[in-house]
mmCIF file of C-alpha atoms in Angstrom:
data_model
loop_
_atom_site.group_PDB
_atom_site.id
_atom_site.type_symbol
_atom_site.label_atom_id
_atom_site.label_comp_id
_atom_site.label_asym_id
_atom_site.label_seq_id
_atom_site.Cartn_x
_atom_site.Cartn_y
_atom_site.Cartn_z
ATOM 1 C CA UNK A 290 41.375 141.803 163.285
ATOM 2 C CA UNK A 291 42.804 138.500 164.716
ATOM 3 C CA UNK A 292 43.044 136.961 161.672
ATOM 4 C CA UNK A 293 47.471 136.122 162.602
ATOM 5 C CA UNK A 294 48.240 134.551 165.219
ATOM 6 C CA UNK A 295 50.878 135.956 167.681
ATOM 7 C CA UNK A 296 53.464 133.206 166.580
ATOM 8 C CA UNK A 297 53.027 134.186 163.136
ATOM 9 C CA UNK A 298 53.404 137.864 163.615
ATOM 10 C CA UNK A 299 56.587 136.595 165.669
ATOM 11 C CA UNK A 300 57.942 134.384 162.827
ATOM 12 C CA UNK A 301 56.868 137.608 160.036
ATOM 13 C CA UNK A 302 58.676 140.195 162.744
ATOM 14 C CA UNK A 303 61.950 137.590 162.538
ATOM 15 C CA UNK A 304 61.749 137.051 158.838
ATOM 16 C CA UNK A 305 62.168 140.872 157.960
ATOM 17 C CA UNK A 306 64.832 141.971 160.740
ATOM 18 C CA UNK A 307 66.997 139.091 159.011
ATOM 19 C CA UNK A 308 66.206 140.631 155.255
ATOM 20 C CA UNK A 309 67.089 143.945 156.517
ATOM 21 C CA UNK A 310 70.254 142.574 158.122
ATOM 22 C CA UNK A 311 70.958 140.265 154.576
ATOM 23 C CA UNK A 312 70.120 143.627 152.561
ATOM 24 C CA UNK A 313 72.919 146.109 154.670
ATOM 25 C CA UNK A 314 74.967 143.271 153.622
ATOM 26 C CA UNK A 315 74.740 142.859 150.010
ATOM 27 C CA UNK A 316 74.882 147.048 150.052
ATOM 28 C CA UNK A 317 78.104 147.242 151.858
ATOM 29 C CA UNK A 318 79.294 144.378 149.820
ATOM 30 C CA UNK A 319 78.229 146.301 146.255
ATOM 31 C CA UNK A 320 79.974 149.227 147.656
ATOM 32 C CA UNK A 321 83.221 147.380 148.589
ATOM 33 C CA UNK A 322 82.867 145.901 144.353
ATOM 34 C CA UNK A 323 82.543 149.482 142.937
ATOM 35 C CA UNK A 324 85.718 150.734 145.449
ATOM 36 C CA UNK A 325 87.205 147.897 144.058
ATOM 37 C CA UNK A 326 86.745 148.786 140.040
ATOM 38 C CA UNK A 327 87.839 151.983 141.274
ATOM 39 C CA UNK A 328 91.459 150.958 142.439
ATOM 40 C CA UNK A 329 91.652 149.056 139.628
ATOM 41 C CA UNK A 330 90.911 151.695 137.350
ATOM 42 C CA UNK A 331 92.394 154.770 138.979
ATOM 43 C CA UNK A 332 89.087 155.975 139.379
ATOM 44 C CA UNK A 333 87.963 158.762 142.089
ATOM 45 C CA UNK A 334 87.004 156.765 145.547
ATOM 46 C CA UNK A 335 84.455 159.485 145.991
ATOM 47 C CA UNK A 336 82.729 158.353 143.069
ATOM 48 C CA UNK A 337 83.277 154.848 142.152
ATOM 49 C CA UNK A 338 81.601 153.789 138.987
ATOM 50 C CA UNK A 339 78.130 151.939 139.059
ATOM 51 C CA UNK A 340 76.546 148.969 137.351
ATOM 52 C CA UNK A 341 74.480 149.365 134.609
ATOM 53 C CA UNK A 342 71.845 147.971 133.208
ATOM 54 C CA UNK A 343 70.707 144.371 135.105
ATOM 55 C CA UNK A 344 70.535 140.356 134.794
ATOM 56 C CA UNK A 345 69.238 141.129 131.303
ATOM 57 C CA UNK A 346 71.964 143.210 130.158
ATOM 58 C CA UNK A 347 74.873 140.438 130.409
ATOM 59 C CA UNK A 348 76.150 138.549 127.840
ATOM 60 C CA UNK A 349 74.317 134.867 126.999
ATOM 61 C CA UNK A 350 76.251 132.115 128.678
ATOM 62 C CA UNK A 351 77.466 129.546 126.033
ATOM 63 C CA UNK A 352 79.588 126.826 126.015
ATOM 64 C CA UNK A 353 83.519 127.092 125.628
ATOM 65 C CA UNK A 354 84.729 127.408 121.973
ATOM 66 C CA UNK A 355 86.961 124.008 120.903
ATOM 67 C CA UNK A 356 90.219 123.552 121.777
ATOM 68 C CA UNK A 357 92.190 123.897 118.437
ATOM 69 C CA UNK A 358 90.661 127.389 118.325
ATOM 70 C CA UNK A 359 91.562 128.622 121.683
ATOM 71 C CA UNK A 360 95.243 127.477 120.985
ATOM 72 C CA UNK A 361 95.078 128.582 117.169
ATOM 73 C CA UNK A 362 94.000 132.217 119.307
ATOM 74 C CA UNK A 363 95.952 131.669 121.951
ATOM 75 C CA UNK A 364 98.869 131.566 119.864
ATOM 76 C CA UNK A 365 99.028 134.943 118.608
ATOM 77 C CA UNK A 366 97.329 136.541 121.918
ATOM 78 C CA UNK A 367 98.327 134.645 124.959
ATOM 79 C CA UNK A 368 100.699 137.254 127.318
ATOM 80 C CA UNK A 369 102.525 134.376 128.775
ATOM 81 C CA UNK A 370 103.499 132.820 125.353
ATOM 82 C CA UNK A 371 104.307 137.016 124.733
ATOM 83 C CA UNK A 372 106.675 137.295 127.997
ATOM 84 C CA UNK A 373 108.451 134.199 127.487
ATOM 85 C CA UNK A 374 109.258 134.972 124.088
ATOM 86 C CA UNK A 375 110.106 138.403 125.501
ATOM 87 C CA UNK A 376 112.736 136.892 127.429
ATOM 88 C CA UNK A 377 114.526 134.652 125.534
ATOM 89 C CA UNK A 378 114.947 137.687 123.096
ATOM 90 C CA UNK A 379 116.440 139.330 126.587
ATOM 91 C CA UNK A 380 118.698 136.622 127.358
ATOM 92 C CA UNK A 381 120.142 136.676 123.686
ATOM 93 C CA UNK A 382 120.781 140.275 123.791
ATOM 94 C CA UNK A 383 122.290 139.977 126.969
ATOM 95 C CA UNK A 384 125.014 137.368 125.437
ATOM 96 C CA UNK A 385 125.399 139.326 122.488
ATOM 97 C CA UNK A 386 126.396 142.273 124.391
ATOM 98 C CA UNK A 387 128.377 139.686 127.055
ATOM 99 C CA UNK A 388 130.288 138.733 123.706
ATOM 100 C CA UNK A 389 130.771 141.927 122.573
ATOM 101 C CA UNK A 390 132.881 142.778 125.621
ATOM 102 C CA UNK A 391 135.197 139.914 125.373
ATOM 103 C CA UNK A 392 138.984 140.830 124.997
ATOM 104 C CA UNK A 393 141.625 139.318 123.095
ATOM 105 C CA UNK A 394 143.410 136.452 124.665
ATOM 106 C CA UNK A 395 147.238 137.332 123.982
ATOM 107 C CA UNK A 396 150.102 134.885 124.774
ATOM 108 C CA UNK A 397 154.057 135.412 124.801
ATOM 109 C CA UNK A 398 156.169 132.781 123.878
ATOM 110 C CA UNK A 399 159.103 131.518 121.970
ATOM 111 C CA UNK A 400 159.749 129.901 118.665
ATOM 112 C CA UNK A 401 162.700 127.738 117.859
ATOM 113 C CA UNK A 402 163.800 125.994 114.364
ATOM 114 C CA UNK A 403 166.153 124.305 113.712
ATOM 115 C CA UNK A 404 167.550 122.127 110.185
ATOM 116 C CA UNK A 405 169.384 119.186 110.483
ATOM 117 C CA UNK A 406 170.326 117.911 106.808
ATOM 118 C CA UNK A 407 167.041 117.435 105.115
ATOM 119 C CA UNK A 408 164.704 117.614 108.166
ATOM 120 C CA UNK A 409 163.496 120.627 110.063
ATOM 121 C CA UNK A 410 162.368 121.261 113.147
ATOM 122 C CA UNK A 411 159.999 123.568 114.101
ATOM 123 C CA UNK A 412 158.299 124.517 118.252
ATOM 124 C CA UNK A 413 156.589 127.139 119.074
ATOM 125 C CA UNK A 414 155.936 127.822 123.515
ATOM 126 C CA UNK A 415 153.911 130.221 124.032
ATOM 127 C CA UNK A 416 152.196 131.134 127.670
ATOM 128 C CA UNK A 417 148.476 133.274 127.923
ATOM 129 C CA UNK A 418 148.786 136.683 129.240
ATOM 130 C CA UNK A 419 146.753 137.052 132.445
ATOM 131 C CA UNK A 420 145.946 140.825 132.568
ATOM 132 C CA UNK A 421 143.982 140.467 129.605
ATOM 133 C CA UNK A 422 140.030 138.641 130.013
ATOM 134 C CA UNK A 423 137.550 137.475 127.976
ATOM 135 C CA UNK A 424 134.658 138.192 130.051
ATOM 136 C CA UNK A 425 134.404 134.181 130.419
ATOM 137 C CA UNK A 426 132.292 134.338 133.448
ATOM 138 C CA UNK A 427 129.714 136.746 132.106
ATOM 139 C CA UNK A 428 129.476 134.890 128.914
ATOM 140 C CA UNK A 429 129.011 131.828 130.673
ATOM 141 C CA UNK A 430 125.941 133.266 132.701
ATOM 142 C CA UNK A 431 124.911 134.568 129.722
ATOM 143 C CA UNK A 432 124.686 131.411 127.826
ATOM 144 C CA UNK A 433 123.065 130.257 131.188
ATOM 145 C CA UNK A 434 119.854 132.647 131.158
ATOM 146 C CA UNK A 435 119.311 131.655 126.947
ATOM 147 C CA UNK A 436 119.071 127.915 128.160
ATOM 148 C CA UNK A 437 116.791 128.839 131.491
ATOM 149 C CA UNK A 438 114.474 131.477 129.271
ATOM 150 C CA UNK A 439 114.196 128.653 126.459
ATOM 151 C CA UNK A 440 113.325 125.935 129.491
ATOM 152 C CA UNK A 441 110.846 128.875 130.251
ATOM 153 C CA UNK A 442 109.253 128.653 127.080
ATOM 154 C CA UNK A 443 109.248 125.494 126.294
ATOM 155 C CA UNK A 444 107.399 124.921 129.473
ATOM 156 C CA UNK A 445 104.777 127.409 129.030
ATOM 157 C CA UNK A 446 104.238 126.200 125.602
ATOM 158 C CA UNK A 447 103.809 122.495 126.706
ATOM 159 C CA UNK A 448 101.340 123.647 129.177
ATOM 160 C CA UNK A 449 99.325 125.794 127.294
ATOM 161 C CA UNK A 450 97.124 122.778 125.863
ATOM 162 C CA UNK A 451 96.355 121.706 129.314
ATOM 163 C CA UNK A 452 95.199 124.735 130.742
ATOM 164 C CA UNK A 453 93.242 125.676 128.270
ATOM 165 C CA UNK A 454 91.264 122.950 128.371
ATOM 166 C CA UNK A 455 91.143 122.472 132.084
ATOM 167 C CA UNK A 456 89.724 126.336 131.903
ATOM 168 C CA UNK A 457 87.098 125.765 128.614
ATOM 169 C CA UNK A 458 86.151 122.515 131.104
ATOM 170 C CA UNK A 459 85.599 124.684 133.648
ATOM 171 C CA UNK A 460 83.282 127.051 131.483
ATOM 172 C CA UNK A 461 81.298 124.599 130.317
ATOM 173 C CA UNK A 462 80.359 122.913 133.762
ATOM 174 C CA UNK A 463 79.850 126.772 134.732
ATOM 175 C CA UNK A 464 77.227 126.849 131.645
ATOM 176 C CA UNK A 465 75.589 123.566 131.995
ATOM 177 C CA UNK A 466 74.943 124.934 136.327
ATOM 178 C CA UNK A 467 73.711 128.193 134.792
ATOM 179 C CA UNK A 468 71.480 127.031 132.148
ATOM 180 C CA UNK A 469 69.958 124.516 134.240
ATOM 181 C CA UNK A 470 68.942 127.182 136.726
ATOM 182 C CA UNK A 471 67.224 129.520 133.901
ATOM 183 C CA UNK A 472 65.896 126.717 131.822
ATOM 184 C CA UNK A 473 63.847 125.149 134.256
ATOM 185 C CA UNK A 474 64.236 126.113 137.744
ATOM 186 C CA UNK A 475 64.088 130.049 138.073
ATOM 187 C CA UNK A 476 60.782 130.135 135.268
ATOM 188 C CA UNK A 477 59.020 126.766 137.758
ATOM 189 C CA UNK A 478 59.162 128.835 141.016
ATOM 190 C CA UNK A 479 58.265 131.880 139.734
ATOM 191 C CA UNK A 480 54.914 130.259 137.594
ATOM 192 C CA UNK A 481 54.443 128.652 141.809
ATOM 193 C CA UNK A 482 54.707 131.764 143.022
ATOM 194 C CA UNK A 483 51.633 133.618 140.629
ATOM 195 C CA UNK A 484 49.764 130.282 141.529
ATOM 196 C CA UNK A 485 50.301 131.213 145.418
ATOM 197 C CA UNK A 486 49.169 134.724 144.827
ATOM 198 C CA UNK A 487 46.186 134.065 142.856
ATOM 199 C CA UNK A 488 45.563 130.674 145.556
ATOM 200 C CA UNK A 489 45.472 133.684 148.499
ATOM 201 C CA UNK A 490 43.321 135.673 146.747
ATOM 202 C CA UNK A 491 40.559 132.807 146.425
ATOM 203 C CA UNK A 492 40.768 131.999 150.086
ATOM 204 C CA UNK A 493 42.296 128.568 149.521
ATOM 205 C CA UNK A 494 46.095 129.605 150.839
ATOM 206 C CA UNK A 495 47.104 131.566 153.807
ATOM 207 C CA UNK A 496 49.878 134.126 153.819
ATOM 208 C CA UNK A 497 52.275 132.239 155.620
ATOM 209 C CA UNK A 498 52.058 129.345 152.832
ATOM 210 C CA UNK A 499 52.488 132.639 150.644
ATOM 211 C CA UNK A 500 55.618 133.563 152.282
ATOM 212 C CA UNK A 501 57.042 129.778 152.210
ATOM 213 C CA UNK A 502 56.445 130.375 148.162
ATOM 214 C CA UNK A 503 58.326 133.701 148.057
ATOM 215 C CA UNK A 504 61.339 132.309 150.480
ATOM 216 C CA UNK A 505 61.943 129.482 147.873
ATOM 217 C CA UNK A 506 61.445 131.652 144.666
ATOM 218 C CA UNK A 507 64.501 134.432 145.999
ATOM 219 C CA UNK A 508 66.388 131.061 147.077
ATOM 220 C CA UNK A 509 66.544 129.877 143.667
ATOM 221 C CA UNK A 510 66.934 133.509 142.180
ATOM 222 C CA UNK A 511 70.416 134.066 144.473
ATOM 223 C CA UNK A 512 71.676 130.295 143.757
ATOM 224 C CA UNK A 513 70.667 131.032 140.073
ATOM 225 C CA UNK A 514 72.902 134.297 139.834
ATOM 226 C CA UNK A 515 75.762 132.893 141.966
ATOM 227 C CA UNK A 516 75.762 130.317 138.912
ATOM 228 C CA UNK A 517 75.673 133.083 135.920
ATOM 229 C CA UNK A 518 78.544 134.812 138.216
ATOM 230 C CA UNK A 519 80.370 131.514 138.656
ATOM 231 C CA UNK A 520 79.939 131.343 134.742
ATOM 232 C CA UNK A 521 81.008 134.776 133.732
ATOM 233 C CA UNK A 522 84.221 134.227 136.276
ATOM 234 C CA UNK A 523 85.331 131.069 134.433
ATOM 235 C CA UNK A 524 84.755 132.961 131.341
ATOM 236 C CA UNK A 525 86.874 135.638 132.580
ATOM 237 C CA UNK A 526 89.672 133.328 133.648
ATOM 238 C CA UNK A 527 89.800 131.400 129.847
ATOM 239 C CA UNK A 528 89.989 134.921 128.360
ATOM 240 C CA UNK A 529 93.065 135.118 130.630
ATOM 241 C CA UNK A 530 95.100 132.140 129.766
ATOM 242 C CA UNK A 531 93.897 133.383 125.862
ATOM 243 C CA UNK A 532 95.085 137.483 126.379
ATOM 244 C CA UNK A 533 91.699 137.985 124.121
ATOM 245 C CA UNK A 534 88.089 137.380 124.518
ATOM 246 C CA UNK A 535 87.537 133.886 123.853
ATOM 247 C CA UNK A 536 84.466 134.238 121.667
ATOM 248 C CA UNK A 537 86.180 136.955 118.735
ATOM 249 C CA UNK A 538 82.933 137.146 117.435
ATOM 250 C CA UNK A 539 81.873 138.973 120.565
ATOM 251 C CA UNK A 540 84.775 141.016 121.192
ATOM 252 C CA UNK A 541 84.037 144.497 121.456
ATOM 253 C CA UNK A 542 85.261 147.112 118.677
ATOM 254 C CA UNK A 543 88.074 149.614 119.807
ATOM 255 C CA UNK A 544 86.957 152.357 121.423
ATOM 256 C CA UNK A 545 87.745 156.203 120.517
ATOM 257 C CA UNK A 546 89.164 158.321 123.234
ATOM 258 C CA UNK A 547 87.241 159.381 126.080
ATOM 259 C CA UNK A 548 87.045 162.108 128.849
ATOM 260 C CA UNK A 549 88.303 161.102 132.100
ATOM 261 C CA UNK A 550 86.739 161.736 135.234
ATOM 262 C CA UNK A 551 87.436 164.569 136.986
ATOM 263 C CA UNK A 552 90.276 164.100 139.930
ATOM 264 C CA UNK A 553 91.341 160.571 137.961
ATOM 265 C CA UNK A 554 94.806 159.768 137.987
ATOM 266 C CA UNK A 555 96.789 159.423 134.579
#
């Protein structure tokens, strides 16, 4: 009727070629996530699994639980505390059985006494076999590879502390992002955008003002979930220095055996 102009029909007509561009995107990219679960899991490519459930369904962000805990959990869980312990137990076996091997270390040699009134005496030269070994050089390594796996573990031990609270650090700057976005900024834009709607539909805002509203409201949605993912990722990477979820109160129970999916490899 007139009503648009032809720039704003042009600036409309540019706005949704670039969301259907932005939209193939974030489809290819959910596709190349779900292949991804699917290596991970040995799961058919012809049917990789699919999210669930949405923004609602996640876990509530909270901060990072104190330090003496995580190492207090961290001790009995962590898989790098697990593997070095793992192979300093190796190292000792392997000296054990390096010991075990060792021959005896004959000699030949020659005794002489003699008495002279009431002295004696006594010499005894004697000179080491050399076809016989005592597996010196293996033993040696051996003894070797205990001090290197004990260096091992020390070290992880004496870095444990650190990490873990680099990585609660990191969850709690993650939290503090996240919670600013759904404690004030996400609920703001959208209470601006009903107040755009209803300002439209009394005359006193056009649709391009409208549009302006909408732009900034997704805006702050994506930034807002890039900071819940950023959150949940340095979630995920404490609960990997830990070998456990880092809240235990959270953890899920064991699960009973289930069906695989058809074509899914052992």
């Amino acid at each position: 009727a007139g009503a648009s102009s032809p720039l704003d029909v042009e600036l409309v007509t540019g706005d949704a070629a670039r969301a259907r561009a932005e939209a193939r995107a974030a489809g290819g990219e959910a596709l190349a996530a779900r292949l991804r679960v699917a290596e991970l899991a040995g799961w058919p490519a012809d049917r990789p699994p699919a999210p669930a459930g949405g923004l609602e369904t996640l876990p509530a962000s909270r901060r990072a639980p104190p330090l003496a805990d995580l190492l207090a959990l961290a001790e009995r869980t962590s898989p790098e505390l697990r593997e070095a312990a793992a192979a300093l137990d190796a190292a000792r076996a392997a000296a054990m059985a390096a010991g075990r091997e060792a021959a005896p270390k004959p000699s030949v040699g020659v005794r002489v006494s003699s008495e002279r009134g009431e002295g004696s005496l006594h010499g005894v030269l004697s000179v080491p076999l050399p076809v016989f070994g005592r597996n010196d050089a293996e033993r040696g390594r051996a003894a070797a590879g205990i001090e290197a796996a004990r260096a091992d573990a020390d070290a992880v031990r004496a870095s444990l502390p650190a990490r873990l609270a680099r990585a609660a650090a990191e969850v709690d700057a993650a939290w503090a992002r996240a919670e600013a976005f759904s404690g004030d900024a996400l609920p703001s834009a959208e209470r601006a955008l009903a107040l755009g709607r209803r300002a439209v539909e009394l005359g006193a805002m056009d649709l391009m003002d409208l549009g302006t509203l909408q732009m900034r409201a997704l805006t702050l949605q994506r930034e807002g979930m890039d900071a819940l993912a950023g959150y949940h990722r340095a979630a995920a990477a404490l609960g990997a220095i830990v070998g456990a979820e880092p809240w235990p109160e959270e953890a899920a129970p064991a699960a009973g055996p289930t069906a695989e999916p058809t074509g899914a490899r052992p």
